[in-house]
XYZ file of C-alpha atoms in Angstrom:
290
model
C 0.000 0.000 0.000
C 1.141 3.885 -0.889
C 0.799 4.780 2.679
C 3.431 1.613 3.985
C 6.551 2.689 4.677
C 9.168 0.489 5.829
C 12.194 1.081 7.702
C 14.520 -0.152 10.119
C 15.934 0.858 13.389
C 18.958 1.181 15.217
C 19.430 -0.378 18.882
C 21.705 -1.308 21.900
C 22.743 -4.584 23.036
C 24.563 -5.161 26.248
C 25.783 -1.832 25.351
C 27.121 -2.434 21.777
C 25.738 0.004 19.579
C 24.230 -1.944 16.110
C 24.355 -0.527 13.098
C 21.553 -0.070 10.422
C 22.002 -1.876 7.066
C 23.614 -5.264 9.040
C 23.919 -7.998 11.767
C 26.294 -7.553 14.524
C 28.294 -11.326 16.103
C 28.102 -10.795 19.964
C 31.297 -12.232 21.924
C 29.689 -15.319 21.945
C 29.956 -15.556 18.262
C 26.072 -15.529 17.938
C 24.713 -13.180 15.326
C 21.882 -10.476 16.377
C 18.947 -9.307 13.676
C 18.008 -6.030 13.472
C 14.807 -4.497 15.262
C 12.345 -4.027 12.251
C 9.883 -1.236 12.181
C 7.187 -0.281 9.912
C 5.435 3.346 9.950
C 1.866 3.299 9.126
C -0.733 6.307 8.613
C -3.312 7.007 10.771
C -6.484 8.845 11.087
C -6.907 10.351 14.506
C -10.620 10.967 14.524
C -13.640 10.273 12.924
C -13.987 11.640 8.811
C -9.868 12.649 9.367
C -7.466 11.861 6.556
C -4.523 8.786 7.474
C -2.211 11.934 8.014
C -0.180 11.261 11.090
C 2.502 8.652 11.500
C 2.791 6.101 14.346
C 5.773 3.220 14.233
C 5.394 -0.686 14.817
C 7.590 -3.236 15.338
C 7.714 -5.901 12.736
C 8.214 -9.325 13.493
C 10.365 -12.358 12.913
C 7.358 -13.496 10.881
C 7.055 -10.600 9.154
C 3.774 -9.437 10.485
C 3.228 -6.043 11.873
C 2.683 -6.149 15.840
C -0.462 -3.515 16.428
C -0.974 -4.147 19.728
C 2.533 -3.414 22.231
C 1.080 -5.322 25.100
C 1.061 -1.539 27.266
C -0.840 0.801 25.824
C -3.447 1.811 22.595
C -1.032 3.111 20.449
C -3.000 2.956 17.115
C -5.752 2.171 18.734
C -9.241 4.353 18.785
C -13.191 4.005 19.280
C -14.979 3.687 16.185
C -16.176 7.253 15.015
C -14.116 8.862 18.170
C -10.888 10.453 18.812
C -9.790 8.221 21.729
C -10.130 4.695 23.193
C -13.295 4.505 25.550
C -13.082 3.651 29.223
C -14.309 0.220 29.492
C -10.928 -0.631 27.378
C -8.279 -1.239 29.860
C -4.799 -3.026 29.939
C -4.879 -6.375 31.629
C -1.633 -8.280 31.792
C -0.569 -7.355 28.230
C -3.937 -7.945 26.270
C -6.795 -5.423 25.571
C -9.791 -5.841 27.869
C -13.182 -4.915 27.629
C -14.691 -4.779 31.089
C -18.683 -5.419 30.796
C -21.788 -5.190 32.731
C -23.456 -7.300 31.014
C -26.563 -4.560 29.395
C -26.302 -5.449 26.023
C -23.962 -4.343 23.229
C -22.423 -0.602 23.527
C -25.133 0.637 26.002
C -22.614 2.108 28.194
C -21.262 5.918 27.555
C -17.788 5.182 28.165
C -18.317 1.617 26.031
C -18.569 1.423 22.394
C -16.209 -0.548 19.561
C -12.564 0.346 18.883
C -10.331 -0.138 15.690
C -7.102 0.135 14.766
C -7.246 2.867 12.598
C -5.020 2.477 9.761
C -7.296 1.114 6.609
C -5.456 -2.725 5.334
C -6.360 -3.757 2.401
C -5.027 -7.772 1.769
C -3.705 -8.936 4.994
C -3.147 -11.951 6.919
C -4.542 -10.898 10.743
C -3.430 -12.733 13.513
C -4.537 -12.716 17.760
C -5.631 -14.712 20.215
C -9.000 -14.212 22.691
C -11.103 -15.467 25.157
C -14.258 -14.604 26.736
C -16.017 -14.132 30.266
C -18.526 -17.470 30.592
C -21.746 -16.374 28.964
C -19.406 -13.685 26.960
C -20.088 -11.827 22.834
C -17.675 -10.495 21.069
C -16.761 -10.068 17.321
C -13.000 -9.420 15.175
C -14.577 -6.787 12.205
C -12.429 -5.796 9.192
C -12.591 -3.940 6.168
C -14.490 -1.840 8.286
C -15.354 2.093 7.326
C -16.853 4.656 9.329
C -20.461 5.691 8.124
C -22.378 8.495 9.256
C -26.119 9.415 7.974
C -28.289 12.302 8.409
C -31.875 11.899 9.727
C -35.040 13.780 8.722
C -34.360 16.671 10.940
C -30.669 17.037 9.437
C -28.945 15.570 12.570
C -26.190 13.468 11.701
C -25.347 10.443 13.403
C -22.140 7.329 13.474
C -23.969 4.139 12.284
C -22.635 0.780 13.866
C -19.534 -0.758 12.575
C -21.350 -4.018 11.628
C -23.215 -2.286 8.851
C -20.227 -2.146 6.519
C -18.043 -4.791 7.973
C -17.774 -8.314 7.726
C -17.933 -9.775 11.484
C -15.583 -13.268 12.737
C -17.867 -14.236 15.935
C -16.111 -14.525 18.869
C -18.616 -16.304 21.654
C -18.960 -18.415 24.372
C -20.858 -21.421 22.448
C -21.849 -23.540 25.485
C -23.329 -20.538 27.544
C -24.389 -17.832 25.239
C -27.694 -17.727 23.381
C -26.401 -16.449 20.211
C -24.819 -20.282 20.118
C -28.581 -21.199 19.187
C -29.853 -18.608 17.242
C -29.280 -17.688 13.219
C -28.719 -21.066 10.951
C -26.576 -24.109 11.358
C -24.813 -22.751 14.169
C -23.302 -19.392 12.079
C -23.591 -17.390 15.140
C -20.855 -19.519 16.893
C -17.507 -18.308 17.298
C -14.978 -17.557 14.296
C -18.395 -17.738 12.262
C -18.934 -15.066 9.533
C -21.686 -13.711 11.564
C -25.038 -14.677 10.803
C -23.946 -16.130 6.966
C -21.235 -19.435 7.017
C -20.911 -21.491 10.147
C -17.541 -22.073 11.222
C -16.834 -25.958 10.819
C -15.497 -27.360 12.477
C -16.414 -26.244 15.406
C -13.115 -26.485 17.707
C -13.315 -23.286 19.980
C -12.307 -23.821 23.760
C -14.266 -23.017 26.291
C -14.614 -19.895 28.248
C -11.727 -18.637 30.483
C -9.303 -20.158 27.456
C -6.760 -18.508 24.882
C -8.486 -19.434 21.709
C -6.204 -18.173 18.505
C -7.791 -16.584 15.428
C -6.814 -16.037 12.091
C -8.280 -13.853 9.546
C -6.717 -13.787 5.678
C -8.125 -11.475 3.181
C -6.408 -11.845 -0.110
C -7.874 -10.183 -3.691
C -11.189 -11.217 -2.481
C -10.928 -14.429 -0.956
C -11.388 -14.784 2.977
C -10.645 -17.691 5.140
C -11.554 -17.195 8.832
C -9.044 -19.658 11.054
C -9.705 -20.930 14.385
C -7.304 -22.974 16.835
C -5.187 -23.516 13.702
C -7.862 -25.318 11.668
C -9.714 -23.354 8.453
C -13.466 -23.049 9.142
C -14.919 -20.419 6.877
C -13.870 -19.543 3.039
C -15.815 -17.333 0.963
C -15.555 -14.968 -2.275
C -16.285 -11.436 -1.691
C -17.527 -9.049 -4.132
C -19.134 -12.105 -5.970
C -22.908 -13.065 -6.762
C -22.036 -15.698 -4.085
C -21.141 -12.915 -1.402
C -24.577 -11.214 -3.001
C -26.395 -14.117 -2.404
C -24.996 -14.624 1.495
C -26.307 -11.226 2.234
C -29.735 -11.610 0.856
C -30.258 -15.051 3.175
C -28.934 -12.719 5.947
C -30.392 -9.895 8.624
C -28.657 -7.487 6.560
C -30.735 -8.627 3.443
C -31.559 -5.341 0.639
C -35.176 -5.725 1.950
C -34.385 -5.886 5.900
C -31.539 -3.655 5.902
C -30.561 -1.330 2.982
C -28.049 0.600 4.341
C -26.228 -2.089 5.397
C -26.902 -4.132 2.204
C -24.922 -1.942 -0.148
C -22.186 -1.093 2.391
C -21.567 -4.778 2.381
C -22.288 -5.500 -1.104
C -19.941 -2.805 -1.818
C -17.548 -4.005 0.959
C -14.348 -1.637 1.444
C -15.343 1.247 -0.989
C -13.799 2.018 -4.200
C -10.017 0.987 -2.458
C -11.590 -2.329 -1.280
C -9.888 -1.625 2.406
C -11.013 -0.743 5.733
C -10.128 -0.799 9.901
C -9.918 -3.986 11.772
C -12.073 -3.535 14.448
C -12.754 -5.337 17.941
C -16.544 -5.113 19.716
C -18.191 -3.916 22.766
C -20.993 -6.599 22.964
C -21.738 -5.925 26.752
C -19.460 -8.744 27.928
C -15.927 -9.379 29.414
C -13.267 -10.204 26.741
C -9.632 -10.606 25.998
C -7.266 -9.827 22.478
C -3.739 -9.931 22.758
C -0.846 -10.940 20.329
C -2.589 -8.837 17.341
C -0.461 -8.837 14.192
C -1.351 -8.036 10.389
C 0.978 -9.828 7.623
C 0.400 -6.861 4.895
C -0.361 -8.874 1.484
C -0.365 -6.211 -1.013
């Protein structure tokens, strides 16, 4: 992507000053890589251009690491300026802290992305939930507003013009039993493909996720196993949203967002949801693919 730059940075070891551009041989004879860093565009606030710069550390893997493990760097509410309240720190992964009222009821609640738009990307974290816990993993998000009758304008939810990889506890949450064939269970394209199989741990467990999004093709991953695949942009991806709550008849809006997923650049935010309910992220990285 245009807005990707890459570049490395300098460091100290025991001391020993490396340079850029090569791999220093400690006493020991053992050879030390190079800290990688990637800078990445950002847009501070709702409607604001990807104008400001933040760095992040690149891993032996290659994927970008957009979440440090201390703090939100990156990190945002959907259609805010800053992270809400009942995101906190907890021993190095992203909490949500709920009271269990229902999805993004409270005023210091709401959704959060990481607000630099990816385009083809492998995405990479692990979660778990609270027992009885919702969440959901969004990408190619964008940030919609609409106006009203009396001219006020308002943020529309994230879901409308994202896809959504359920996260859920299966064995204690009702969502486990509602929708079709079980596509309301966790790493589920919500409320469209069932994730199968179904291998998610139970609550109070690390489950990992994966989420790949190349030229149109998206597998959703969970616990190492593939459970969804599906073809955006495609009469089948037509078809999956007309059998769905965001049908054109139930749900306009939200029909074309989807149908046009990503806008003209086909990109969006990765996103992470305030459903009401205690839940863990941690380890996030993005592999970009473009």
């Amino acid at each position: 992507m245009k807005r990707l730059i890459y570049s490395l940075s300098c460091f100290m070891i025991a001391g020993t000053f490396i340079a850029c551009g090569g791999a220093k041989k400690t006493d020991g004879g053992n050879t030390e890589a190079e800290t990688k860093e990637v800078s990445l565009s950002y847009s501070p606030s709702l409607k604001a251009e990807e104008t400001d710069s933040l760095k992040f550390q690149v891993d032996k893997d290659g994927y970008i690491v957009i979440f440090n493990g201390k703090d939100f760097t990156g990190w945002r509410g959907y259609g805010k300026d800053k992270v809400p309240g009942k995101w906190t720190i907890d021993e190095g992964a992203i909490k949500f802290s709920g009271t269990g009222g229902g999805e993004a009821q409270e005023a210091d609640g709401g959704d959060i992305i990481f607000a630099h738009k990816f385009k083809n990307f492998a995405l990479s974290l692990e979660w778990k939930v609270a027992k009885g816990s919702n969440s959901g993993i969004f990408y190619l998000a964008q940030e919609v507003t609409s106006t009203d009758k009396d001219g006020n304008e308002r943020t529309e939810p994230i879901y409308i013009s994202s896809p959504e990889y359920q996260v859920l506890d299966n064995e204690n949450h009702v969502d486990a039993l509602a929708g079709v064939d079980g596509n309301r269970k966790s790493a589920s394209l919500y409320d469209m493909i069932p994730a199968k199989p179904q291998n998610s741990k139970p609550f109070g467990e690390w489950n990992t996720a994966e989420i790949i999004v190349s030229k149109g093709t998206v597998f959703h991953k969970q616990n190492g196993e593939t459970v969804v695949e599906y073809h955006l942009w495609t009469p089948q991806w037509t078809e999956l949203l007309q059998k769905s709550k965001f049908s054109e008849e139930k749900w306009p809006l939200a029909f074309e967002l989807l149908n046009n997923l990503g806008g003209p650049n086909r990109e969006g935010y990765i996103g992470l949801q305030d459903h009401g309910d205690d839940v863990w992220f941690r380890n996030i990285r993005v592999k970009v693919m473009d």
